[in-house]
Coordinates of C-alpha atoms in Angstrom, one line a residue:
X985 CA -57.0 -14.9 36.2
X986 CA -55.3 -11.5 36.1
X987 CA -53.8 -10.5 32.1
X988 CA -50.4 -7.6 34.2
X989 CA -47.2 -9.1 33.9
X990 CA -44.9 -10.9 37.0
X991 CA -42.7 -7.1 38.0
X992 CA -39.6 -9.0 37.6
X993 CA -40.3 -9.5 33.3
X994 CA -39.7 -7.0 31.5
X995 CA -42.4 -4.3 30.4
X996 CA -43.8 -5.7 26.7
X997 CA -43.6 -3.1 23.7
X998 CA -45.9 -4.6 22.5
X999 CA -43.9 -4.9 18.9
X1000 CA -40.3 -5.4 19.2
X1001 CA -39.7 -2.5 16.2
X1002 CA -35.9 -1.9 17.4
X1003 CA -35.1 -5.1 18.2
X1004 CA -36.5 -6.0 14.5
X1005 CA -34.2 -3.1 13.2
X1006 CA -31.3 -4.2 14.1
X1007 CA -31.8 -7.6 13.4
X1008 CA -32.3 -5.8 9.9
X1009 CA -28.6 -4.1 9.8
X1010 CA -27.8 -7.8 10.2
X1011 CA -29.0 -8.8 7.9
X1012 CA -28.9 -5.8 5.6
X1013 CA -24.8 -5.9 5.4
X1014 CA -24.6 -9.8 4.5
X1015 CA -26.1 -9.6 1.0
X1016 CA -24.2 -6.7 0.9
X1017 CA -21.6 -8.4 1.6
X1018 CA -22.2 -11.0 -1.2
X1019 CA -23.9 -9.4 -4.1
X1020 CA -20.8 -7.1 -3.6
X1021 CA -18.1 -9.8 -6.0
X1022 CA -20.7 -10.2 -8.6
X1023 CA -19.8 -7.4 -11.0
X1024 CA -15.5 -8.2 -10.6
X1025 CA -15.7 -11.5 -10.3
X1026 CA -14.8 -12.5 -14.0
X1027 CA -12.7 -9.2 -14.1
X1028 CA -10.7 -10.8 -10.6
X1029 CA -10.0 -14.3 -12.4
X1030 CA -8.7 -12.5 -15.7
X1031 CA -6.6 -10.8 -13.5
X1032 CA -5.3 -13.5 -11.3
X1033 CA -5.0 -15.0 -15.1
X1034 CA -6.0 -18.8 -13.8
X1035 CA -5.4 -20.8 -16.6
X1036 CA -6.9 -19.3 -20.2
X1037 CA -8.7 -16.7 -19.8
X1038 CA -11.7 -18.6 -21.8
X1039 CA -12.5 -20.3 -18.6
X1040 CA -12.5 -17.0 -16.7
X1041 CA -16.4 -18.2 -16.6
X1042 CA -15.9 -20.8 -15.2
X1043 CA -13.2 -20.3 -12.2
X1044 CA -15.4 -17.5 -11.9
X1045 CA -18.5 -19.3 -11.6
X1046 CA -17.0 -21.7 -8.8
X1047 CA -15.9 -18.9 -6.8
X1048 CA -19.4 -17.7 -7.0
X1049 CA -21.1 -20.9 -6.2
X1050 CA -18.4 -22.1 -3.2
X1051 CA -20.9 -19.7 0.0
X1052 CA -24.0 -21.3 -1.4
X1053 CA -22.1 -25.2 -1.0
X1054 CA -20.6 -24.5 1.9
X1055 CA -23.6 -22.7 3.4
X1056 CA -25.5 -26.1 2.9
X1057 CA -22.7 -28.0 4.4
X1058 CA -23.0 -26.1 7.4
X1059 CA -26.5 -24.7 7.8
X1060 CA -27.8 -27.5 10.2
X1061 CA -25.6 -27.5 12.8
X1062 CA -24.9 -23.8 12.8
X1063 CA -28.8 -24.6 13.7
X1064 CA -28.9 -26.8 16.1
X1065 CA -25.7 -25.1 17.6
X1066 CA -28.0 -21.8 18.3
X1067 CA -30.3 -24.2 20.2
X1068 CA -28.1 -25.3 22.2
X1069 CA -25.7 -21.6 22.9
X1070 CA -28.9 -19.3 21.7
X1071 CA -29.2 -16.9 18.4
X1072 CA -27.1 -13.5 19.8
X1073 CA -23.7 -14.7 19.3
X1074 CA -24.4 -17.8 17.0
X1075 CA -25.6 -14.7 14.3
X1076 CA -23.0 -12.5 15.0
X1077 CA -20.8 -14.9 14.9
X1078 CA -22.2 -16.0 11.7
X1079 CA -21.3 -11.9 11.3
X1080 CA -17.4 -12.1 11.9
X1081 CA -17.1 -14.5 9.8
X1082 CA -18.6 -13.4 7.4
X1083 CA -16.8 -9.8 7.2
X1084 CA -13.4 -12.4 7.2
X1085 CA -14.3 -13.6 4.2
X1086 CA -14.3 -10.3 3.0
X1087 CA -10.4 -9.5 3.9
X1088 CA -9.2 -12.4 3.1
X1089 CA -10.6 -12.2 -0.8
X1090 CA -9.8 -8.3 -0.7
X1091 CA -6.1 -9.0 -0.1
X1092 CA -6.3 -12.1 -1.6
X1093 CA -2.7 -12.2 -5.0
X1094 CA -4.0 -15.5 -6.5
X1095 CA -7.7 -16.5 -7.2
X1096 CA -7.0 -19.8 -4.8
X1097 CA -6.5 -17.5 -1.9
X1098 CA -9.7 -15.7 -2.8
X1099 CA -11.8 -19.1 -3.2
X1100 CA -10.6 -20.4 -0.2
X1101 CA -12.5 -16.7 1.3
X1102 CA -15.2 -17.6 -0.1
X1103 CA -15.5 -21.0 1.8
X1104 CA -15.0 -19.7 5.1
X1105 CA -17.0 -17.6 5.2
X1106 CA -20.0 -20.0 3.8
X1107 CA -19.0 -22.2 6.6
X1108 CA -18.9 -19.6 8.8
X1109 CA -22.4 -18.1 8.2
X1110 CA -26.1 -19.9 9.0
X1111 CA -27.5 -16.5 10.1
X1112 CA -30.5 -16.7 7.4
X1113 CA -31.8 -19.5 9.8
X1114 CA -31.3 -18.4 12.7
X1115 CA -32.6 -14.3 11.8
X1116 CA -35.6 -15.9 10.6
X1117 CA -35.9 -17.6 14.6
X1118 CA -34.6 -14.7 16.1
X1119 CA -38.4 -13.3 13.9
X1120 CA -40.7 -15.5 15.0
X1121 CA -39.1 -15.5 18.6
X1122 CA -39.4 -11.9 18.6
X1123 CA -43.8 -11.6 17.5
X1124 CA -44.2 -14.8 19.7
X1125 CA -43.1 -14.2 23.1
X1126 CA -46.2 -14.5 26.1
X1127 CA -45.9 -11.4 27.5
X1128 CA -46.4 -9.6 23.7
X1129 CA -49.8 -11.8 23.7
X1130 CA -50.2 -10.0 27.3
X1131 CA -50.4 -7.3 25.6
X1132 CA -52.5 -7.9 22.8
X1133 CA -55.2 -9.2 24.8
X1134 CA -55.4 -6.5 26.9
X1135 CA -56.1 -4.2 24.5
X1136 CA -58.7 -6.9 23.5
X1137 CA -57.7 -8.2 20.2
X1138 CA -58.1 -12.3 19.4
X1139 CA -54.3 -13.9 20.2
X1140 CA -54.0 -16.2 17.5
X1141 CA -55.2 -13.3 15.6
X1142 CA -52.7 -10.6 16.7
X1143 CA -49.4 -13.2 16.1
X1144 CA -50.0 -14.2 12.7
X1145 CA -51.1 -10.2 11.8
X1146 CA -47.3 -10.0 13.6
X1147 CA -45.4 -12.4 12.5
X1148 CA -46.6 -11.0 9.0
X1149 CA -45.6 -7.7 9.4
X1150 CA -41.8 -9.1 10.8
X1151 CA -41.3 -11.3 8.3
X1152 CA -42.5 -9.2 5.9
X1153 CA -39.1 -6.7 6.7
X1154 CA -36.5 -9.6 5.4
X1155 CA -37.1 -10.0 2.0
X1156 CA -37.3 -6.2 2.0
X1157 CA -34.3 -5.3 3.7
X1158 CA -32.4 -8.2 1.3
X1159 CA -33.4 -6.6 -1.3
X1160 CA -32.2 -3.6 -0.8
X1161 CA -29.1 -5.3 0.5
X1162 CA -28.4 -7.2 -3.5
X1163 CA -29.3 -3.4 -4.5
X1164 CA -26.5 -1.7 -2.3
X1165 CA -23.7 -4.7 -2.8
X1166 CA -23.5 -4.3 -6.8
X1167 CA -23.2 -0.6 -6.9
X1168 CA -20.6 -0.4 -4.1
X1169 CA -19.0 -3.8 -5.9
X1170 CA -18.9 -2.3 -8.8
X1171 CA -17.9 1.5 -8.3
X1172 CA -14.9 1.2 -6.1
X1173 CA -13.0 -2.6 -7.4
X1174 CA -10.2 -1.7 -9.0
X1175 CA -10.0 2.4 -8.4
X1176 CA -6.4 2.8 -8.6
X1177 CA -7.9 1.3 -12.0
X1178 CA -10.9 3.4 -12.2
X1179 CA -10.2 7.1 -10.5
X1180 CA -5.9 6.5 -10.4
X1181 CA -6.2 10.5 -9.3
X1182 CA -7.8 9.5 -6.1
X1183 CA -5.8 5.7 -5.7
X1184 CA -2.5 5.5 -6.6
X1185 CA -2.0 2.6 -8.9
X1186 CA 1.2 2.0 -6.1
X1187 CA 0.0 2.4 -3.6
X1188 CA -2.1 -0.9 -1.3
X1189 CA -5.6 -0.7 -3.4
X1190 CA -3.1 -0.2 -6.7
X1191 CA -1.5 -4.2 -4.6
X1192 CA -5.3 -5.5 -4.0
X1193 CA -7.0 -3.8 -7.0
X1194 CA -9.9 -5.4 -5.1
X1195 CA -9.1 -4.1 -1.6
X1196 CA -11.8 -1.0 -1.7
X1197 CA -15.5 -2.8 -1.9
X1198 CA -14.5 -5.5 1.1
X1199 CA -13.4 -3.1 2.8
X1200 CA -16.4 -0.4 2.6
X1201 CA -18.7 -3.8 3.1
X1202 CA -16.5 -5.5 6.1
X1203 CA -17.0 -1.8 8.3
X1204 CA -20.7 -1.9 7.5
X1205 CA -21.0 -5.9 9.1
X1206 CA -18.0 -4.6 12.2
X1207 CA -21.2 -2.0 12.7
X1208 CA -23.5 -4.5 12.4
X1209 CA -22.3 -6.9 14.9
X1210 CA -21.4 -3.7 17.6
X1211 CA -25.7 -3.1 17.4
X1212 CA -26.0 -7.0 18.3
X1213 CA -23.8 -7.2 21.0
X1214 CA -24.7 -4.4 22.7
X1215 CA -28.3 -3.2 21.8
X1216 CA -29.7 -7.2 20.8
X1217 CA -31.4 -9.3 22.7
X1218 CA -30.8 -13.4 23.1
X1219 CA -35.1 -14.6 21.7
X1220 CA -34.3 -18.5 22.7
X1221 CA -36.7 -19.4 24.9
X1222 CA -35.1 -21.2 27.4
X1223 CA -31.7 -18.7 27.7
X1224 CA -34.6 -16.1 28.8
X1225 CA -33.9 -14.3 32.6
X1226 CA -37.7 -14.5 33.7
X1227 CA -38.4 -17.8 31.4
X1228 CA -39.4 -21.1 33.5
X1229 CA -40.0 -24.5 32.3
X1230 CA -44.1 -24.2 32.9
X1231 CA -44.0 -20.9 30.9
X1232 CA -42.3 -21.5 28.0
X1233 CA -42.7 -25.9 28.2
X1234 CA -45.3 -25.9 24.8
X1235 CA -42.9 -23.0 23.0
X1236 CA -43.4 -23.9 19.3
X1237 CA -40.0 -21.8 18.5
X1238 CA -37.3 -23.8 16.3
X1239 CA -34.4 -23.2 14.0
X1240 CA -35.5 -24.2 10.4
X1241 CA -32.9 -27.0 8.5
X1242 CA -32.4 -24.6 6.1
X1243 CA -34.0 -21.4 4.5
X1244 CA -35.1 -21.7 0.5
X1245 CA -33.4 -19.6 -1.2
X1246 CA -33.8 -18.5 -5.7
X1247 CA -32.1 -16.6 -7.0
X1248 CA -29.3 -14.5 -6.1
X1249 CA -31.2 -11.8 -5.7
X1250 CA -34.0 -13.6 -3.4
X1251 CA -34.2 -13.6 0.5
X1252 CA -34.2 -16.9 2.4
X1253 CA -37.9 -18.1 2.5
X1254 CA -39.4 -20.5 5.0
X1255 CA -42.4 -22.4 4.5
X1256 CA -44.1 -21.9 7.3
X1257 CA -44.4 -17.8 7.0
X1258 CA -47.2 -15.8 6.2
X1259 CA -45.4 -14.5 2.7
X1260 CA -43.3 -14.9 0.0
X1261 CA -41.3 -11.5 -0.6
X1262 CA -41.5 -7.9 0.3
X1263 CA -44.3 -6.0 1.0
X1264 CA -47.0 -9.8 0.2
X1265 CA -49.1 -11.6 2.6
X1266 CA -50.5 -14.6 1.9
X1267 CA -53.5 -16.8 2.9
X1268 CA -54.6 -21.0 2.2
X1269 CA -58.2 -21.6 2.7
X1270 CA -58.9 -24.5 2.8
X1271 CA -62.6 -26.8 1.8
X1272 CA -63.2 -29.7 3.1
X1273 CA -66.1 -32.4 2.9
X1274 CA -67.6 -35.1 5.9
X1275 CA -70.0 -37.6 4.8
X1276 CA -71.7 -38.9 7.8
X1277 CA -74.5 -41.0 8.6
X1278 CA -78.1 -39.3 9.9
X1279 CA -77.1 -39.7 13.2
X1280 CA -73.9 -37.9 13.2
X1281 CA -71.6 -41.3 13.1
X1282 CA -68.8 -41.2 10.6
X1283 CA -69.2 -42.8 7.0
X1284 CA -66.1 -43.3 5.1
X1285 CA -64.2 -41.9 3.4
X1286 CA -64.6 -39.6 6.5
X1287 CA -62.8 -36.7 5.4
X1288 CA -60.8 -35.4 1.9
X1289 CA -58.2 -34.3 3.7
X1290 CA -55.5 -36.0 3.1
X1291 CA -54.5 -37.8 6.2
X1292 CA -52.4 -41.0 7.1
X1293 CA -50.5 -40.0 3.5
X1294 CA -47.4 -39.7 2.4
X1295 CA -45.9 -36.5 2.5
X1296 CA -44.2 -36.2 -0.6
X1297 CA -47.3 -36.7 -3.0
X1298 CA -46.4 -36.5 -6.4
X1299 CA -47.8 -32.4 -6.5
X1300 CA -45.1 -31.4 -3.9
X1301 CA -42.1 -33.5 -5.9
X1302 CA -43.4 -32.4 -9.1
X1303 CA -43.4 -28.6 -7.6
X1304 CA -39.8 -29.1 -5.9
X1305 CA -38.9 -30.5 -8.8
X1306 CA -40.5 -26.8 -10.4
X1307 CA -38.7 -24.9 -8.2
X1308 CA -35.0 -26.6 -8.7
X1309 CA -35.2 -26.0 -12.3
X1310 CA -36.1 -21.9 -11.8
X1311 CA -33.9 -21.9 -9.6
X1312 CA -31.4 -23.3 -11.7
X1313 CA -31.9 -21.3 -14.9
X1314 CA -32.6 -18.3 -13.0
X1315 CA -29.3 -18.6 -11.3
X1316 CA -27.6 -18.5 -14.6
X1317 CA -28.8 -15.3 -15.6
X1318 CA -27.5 -13.3 -12.4
X1319 CA -23.8 -15.2 -13.2
X1320 CA -23.8 -15.3 -16.3
X1321 CA -25.6 -11.2 -17.0
X1322 CA -22.0 -9.2 -16.0
X1323 CA -19.4 -11.7 -18.1
X1324 CA -21.4 -11.0 -21.2
X1325 CA -21.6 -7.1 -20.2
X1326 CA -17.9 -7.2 -18.7
X1327 CA -17.0 -9.9 -21.6
X1328 CA -15.1 -7.9 -25.7
X1329 CA -18.0 -6.7 -27.9
X1330 CA -17.2 -6.9 -31.1
X1331 CA -16.3 -4.5 -33.8
X1332 CA -19.3 -2.7 -36.1
X1333 CA -18.1 -4.1 -38.9
X1334 CA -18.2 -7.8 -37.3
X1335 CA -21.6 -6.7 -36.0
X1336 CA -23.2 -6.1 -39.8
X1337 CA -22.0 -9.3 -40.9
X1338 CA -23.3 -11.0 -38.0
X1339 CA -25.6 -13.9 -37.8
X1340 CA -27.9 -16.3 -35.7
X1341 CA -25.5 -18.2 -34.6
X1342 CA -22.6 -16.1 -34.9
X1343 CA -22.1 -13.3 -30.9
X1344 CA -18.5 -13.8 -30.5
X1345 CA -18.4 -11.6 -27.5
X1346 CA -20.2 -9.2 -24.6
X1347 CA -21.4 -5.5 -24.2
X1348 CA -17.0 -4.1 -23.6
X1349 CA -18.7 -1.7 -20.7
X1350 CA -16.8 -1.2 -17.9
X1351 CA -16.9 -2.7 -14.4
X1352 CA -18.5 0.4 -12.7
X1353 CA -21.7 0.9 -15.4
X1354 CA -23.1 -2.7 -14.4
X1355 CA -22.3 -2.3 -10.3
X1356 CA -24.3 0.8 -11.6
X1357 CA -26.9 -1.5 -14.0
X1358 CA -27.3 -4.3 -11.4
X1359 CA -28.3 -1.9 -9.0
X1360 CA -31.2 0.0 -11.1
X1361 CA -31.4 -4.1 -11.8
X1362 CA -33.0 -4.3 -8.2
X1363 CA -35.0 -0.9 -7.7
X1364 CA -37.2 -3.0 -11.1
X1365 CA -37.1 -6.3 -8.9
X1366 CA -38.4 -4.6 -6.1
X1367 CA -40.7 -2.2 -7.9
X1368 CA -42.5 -5.8 -9.4
X1369 CA -42.3 -8.1 -5.7
X1370 CA -43.6 -5.2 -4.5
X1371 CA -46.5 -3.5 -7.4
X1372 CA -46.5 -5.8 -10.3
X1373 CA -46.6 -9.6 -8.2
X1374 CA -49.8 -8.9 -6.2
X1375 CA -51.7 -7.1 -9.4
X1376 CA -50.7 -10.3 -11.2
X1377 CA -52.0 -12.9 -8.6
X1378 CA -55.2 -11.0 -7.6
X1379 CA -56.3 -10.5 -11.2
X1380 CA -54.6 -14.0 -12.9
X1381 CA -55.4 -16.8 -9.2
X1382 CA -51.8 -18.3 -8.2
X1383 CA -52.2 -20.8 -11.0
X1384 CA -52.9 -19.0 -13.7
X1385 CA -50.1 -16.9 -13.1
X1386 CA -47.4 -20.5 -12.1
X1387 CA -48.2 -21.0 -16.0
X1388 CA -47.2 -17.3 -17.6
X1389 CA -43.8 -17.0 -16.3
X1390 CA -42.5 -20.5 -16.7
X1391 CA -43.6 -20.5 -20.2
X1392 CA -42.8 -16.8 -21.4
X1393 CA -39.2 -18.3 -19.1
X1394 CA -36.7 -19.3 -22.4
X1395 CA -37.9 -16.1 -23.9
X1396 CA -35.7 -13.3 -21.4
X1397 CA -32.6 -15.7 -22.8
X1398 CA -32.3 -16.6 -25.7
X1399 CA -33.1 -12.5 -26.3
X1400 CA -29.8 -11.0 -24.5
X1401 CA -26.9 -12.5 -26.3
X1402 CA -28.4 -10.1 -29.5
X1403 CA -28.3 -7.1 -27.1
X1404 CA -24.8 -6.9 -28.9
X1405 CA -25.9 -6.6 -32.4
X1406 CA -27.9 -3.0 -31.2
X1407 CA -26.3 0.4 -31.7
X1408 CA -24.4 1.6 -29.2
X1409 CA -27.8 4.4 -29.1
X1410 CA -30.2 1.5 -28.2
X1411 CA -27.9 -0.3 -26.6
X1412 CA -29.2 0.6 -22.3
X1413 CA -33.1 1.0 -24.4
X1414 CA -32.4 -3.1 -24.7
X1415 CA -30.4 -3.5 -21.8
X1416 CA -32.9 -2.5 -19.7
X1417 CA -36.5 -3.8 -21.7
X1418 CA -34.4 -7.9 -20.9
X1419 CA -34.5 -7.0 -17.6
X1420 CA -37.5 -5.8 -17.2
X1421 CA -38.5 -9.0 -18.9
X1422 CA -36.9 -11.1 -16.8
X1423 CA -37.4 -9.9 -13.7
X1424 CA -41.6 -10.6 -14.5
X1425 CA -40.5 -13.7 -14.9
X1426 CA -38.3 -15.1 -12.1
X1427 CA -40.6 -12.5 -9.9
X1428 CA -43.7 -13.6 -10.4
X1429 CA -42.7 -17.5 -10.4
X1430 CA -41.1 -17.6 -7.5
X1431 CA -43.7 -17.2 -4.8
X1432 CA -46.1 -18.5 -7.2
X1433 CA -43.9 -21.3 -6.5
X1434 CA -43.6 -21.1 -2.1
X1435 CA -47.4 -21.2 -2.2
X1436 CA -48.1 -23.7 -4.6
X1437 CA -46.0 -26.0 -2.1
X1438 CA -47.9 -24.8 0.8
X1439 CA -50.8 -25.4 -0.5
X1440 CA -49.5 -28.9 -1.7
X1441 CA -48.7 -29.5 1.9
X1442 CA -50.8 -33.0 4.5
X1443 CA -50.9 -30.8 7.4
X1444 CA -49.4 -27.7 8.8
X1445 CA -46.8 -30.0 10.6
X1446 CA -44.6 -31.5 7.9
X1447 CA -44.2 -28.4 6.4
X1448 CA -40.9 -28.3 8.2
X1449 CA -39.4 -31.8 6.1
X1450 CA -41.2 -30.4 3.3
X1451 CA -38.8 -26.9 3.5
X1452 CA -35.7 -28.9 4.0
X1453 CA -36.2 -30.7 1.0
X1454 CA -36.5 -27.5 -0.9
X1455 CA -34.3 -25.9 0.6
X1456 CA -32.1 -29.2 -0.3
X1457 CA -32.8 -28.8 -4.2
X1458 CA -32.2 -25.3 -4.3
X1459 CA -28.8 -25.1 -3.0
X1460 CA -27.9 -28.1 -5.0
X1461 CA -28.7 -25.7 -8.3
X1462 CA -27.4 -22.7 -6.7
X1463 CA -24.6 -24.7 -6.7
X1464 CA -24.3 -26.7 -10.0
X1465 CA -25.4 -23.5 -12.4
X1466 CA -22.6 -20.8 -11.8
X1467 CA -20.0 -22.9 -12.9
X1468 CA -21.9 -25.6 -15.8
X1469 CA -22.6 -21.4 -17.6
X1470 CA -19.1 -20.7 -16.7
X1471 CA -18.1 -24.1 -18.9
X1472 CA -20.8 -23.6 -21.4
X1473 CA -19.1 -19.6 -21.7
X1474 CA -16.4 -20.4 -22.7
X1475 CA -16.7 -23.4 -24.7
X1476 CA -19.0 -20.8 -26.7
X1477 CA -16.6 -17.9 -27.4
X1478 CA -13.6 -20.6 -27.8
X1479 CA -16.2 -20.9 -31.0
X1480 CA -17.3 -17.3 -32.1
X1481 CA -20.3 -18.4 -30.0
X1482 CA -21.0 -16.6 -26.1
X1483 CA -25.0 -17.2 -26.9
X1484 CA -24.0 -20.4 -26.1
X1485 CA -24.9 -20.1 -22.8
X1486 CA -27.6 -18.9 -22.7
X1487 CA -30.0 -20.5 -25.2
X1488 CA -28.5 -23.8 -22.2
X1489 CA -30.6 -22.1 -19.7
X1490 CA -33.0 -21.7 -22.0
X1491 CA -33.6 -25.7 -23.0
X1492 CA -33.4 -25.5 -19.1
X1493 CA -36.2 -23.0 -19.3
X1494 CA -38.2 -25.0 -21.5
X1495 CA -38.3 -27.7 -19.6
X1496 CA -40.0 -25.9 -16.7
X1497 CA -42.2 -24.7 -19.3
X1498 CA -43.0 -28.9 -20.3
X1499 CA -43.0 -29.9 -16.8
X1500 CA -45.0 -28.0 -15.3
X1501 CA -47.7 -29.2 -17.3
X1502 CA -47.4 -32.4 -15.5
X1503 CA -48.2 -30.6 -12.0
X1504 CA -51.5 -31.6 -10.7
X1505 CA -53.4 -28.8 -10.1
X1506 CA -55.3 -28.5 -6.4
X1507 CA -59.3 -27.4 -6.1
X1508 CA -59.9 -27.6 -3.0
X1509 CA -57.5 -24.7 -1.8
X1510 CA -57.8 -21.4 -2.5
X1511 CA -54.2 -18.7 -1.9
X1512 CA -54.3 -15.0 -1.9
X1513 CA -52.3 -12.7 -2.5
X1514 CA -52.5 -8.7 -0.3
X1515 CA -50.7 -5.8 0.0
X1516 CA -49.5 -4.5 2.0
X1517 CA -48.8 -0.8 0.9
X1518 CA -52.0 0.9 1.2
X1519 CA -52.6 2.2 -1.9
X1520 CA -53.0 -1.5 -2.9
X1521 CA -55.7 -2.3 -0.9
X1522 CA -59.0 -1.4 -2.8
X1523 CA -58.4 -4.0 -5.2
X1524 CA -58.1 -6.5 -2.4
X1525 CA -61.4 -8.2 -1.2
X1526 CA -62.0 -7.6 2.2
X1527 CA -60.9 -9.7 5.0
X1528 CA -62.7 -11.5 7.0
X1529 CA -61.2 -12.6 10.7
X1530 CA -64.0 -15.1 11.2
X1531 CA -64.2 -18.4 9.6
X1532 CA -67.1 -19.7 7.3
X1533 CA -68.5 -23.2 7.6
X1534 CA -71.0 -24.4 5.0
X1535 CA -72.3 -27.5 5.9
X1536 CA -74.7 -29.6 3.0
X1537 CA -76.8 -31.8 4.1
X1538 CA -77.8 -34.7 1.4
X1539 CA -81.0 -36.8 1.8
X1540 CA -80.4 -40.8 1.2
X1541 CA -82.2 -41.6 -1.5
X1542 CA -80.1 -37.9 -2.5
X1543 CA -83.8 -36.6 -3.6
X1544 CA -82.9 -33.5 -1.2
X1545 CA -80.0 -31.2 -0.7
X1546 CA -80.1 -28.5 1.9
X1547 CA -77.1 -25.6 2.6
X1548 CA -76.0 -24.0 5.4
X1549 CA -74.0 -21.7 6.5
X1550 CA -72.4 -21.3 10.3
X1551 CA -69.8 -18.5 11.3
X1552 CA -67.3 -19.3 13.2

């Protein structure tokens, strides 16, 4: 059989670098837009005079969580809609919806208009699942596999290699966006106040103090829309000009119901992919045992692999609960951090007489300083995700890594309030120490939980359902976390202890540290995490392309046992 492409089909490029680059630009604009409001959300609510100023943290929490809630309500619709009309129009419409949302927030003069803009952005955006689907369809096209066959590469291995390379791009792009976004929001919010020489207090940016960061983000979104419109191809298998029913009748492309996501800085992740973090690939190996009679006929139980059992086993349910607890307290950290940094700092005299429950304020930093700190925090997270996570997962193993970071989670919450007790010259040293501890525990915990969820799956065919439940749990926790944390912060501020909100999240982290020991450990599966970074390649064991089957033959009287190893 000839493996050449029919003349009517476009020439294959092997790996769709150009298309993935355009998708990456579309993906980059989204986290930039969404993360840009974090440094100024609390300040914006206070400027809009919504209720008592002590409740500003609560309303800021509602503002932040509104996008996640509205997005979760329409995620399934946009996914199914892209199956009917194509991926490209839904992707471009999602970018346009986010741009509209940014403009509404930028031109808002009261809290409720800004909140409406946030809700509109979530309702009109279903790009996480659509982009994941497009990546999968781009790197598994038949014409790409034909080229690989001509180069004498096993098609299954080549497809997995391409998927791993492609899926590693999107978390990296998301991480870059969460570095750029806070910098834009923090440095350009209220420009008439921070840069009066450039922006007049009586001009448009004086009337709309939060317009400039939203205009910059809208411009980035407009660029992504133009590039997508003119250069991005449609990837839906049934909507190709050369597609035929015979060629695509066995396609496995589908849009995820919803992508799982951890903290705000975490990109959505699909359990069906081969990568759960920046530059990380995951290989799960499973040991199976068969019991057969001497003539080869099966003997009950025929196989220890899970067949015919419930999809949502106790192990899976407990892991999803662990993921939900982690998502909740991690989201509260992201919400409380800029509020605590910008809240008024106590006087030096008060600091000298402070006690364990006497933390009446924050650090008194400017919005611009908070934006810079959050951007540097993104760089720390990127380093830990790309370098530290593969090292730890290879050294300790996935299970021990989860136990370590889960037990350490409460520490990151109980120490932050006491940054207010540090003298000015030691403040930033304390901030970097706290952020490093936090990133170490959270960045390691999220991919490890996803790996264990994939390990616990009875079959790859049910990963979509497990992914949907995990996504729903994560979305629910991300929705309720900011308002609850903001409410506790307001109550604590009135009582002279803003650490109340941090300690509340710390107690949730303690529950998570206790709950993780209720998760049954699975011993017949092993996950290997390897980094794509060349400098880390020597620390990983050599990967085999072939499978090894070990057969143990035991005589009926169990007096003799033979070990046979076969390379497949």
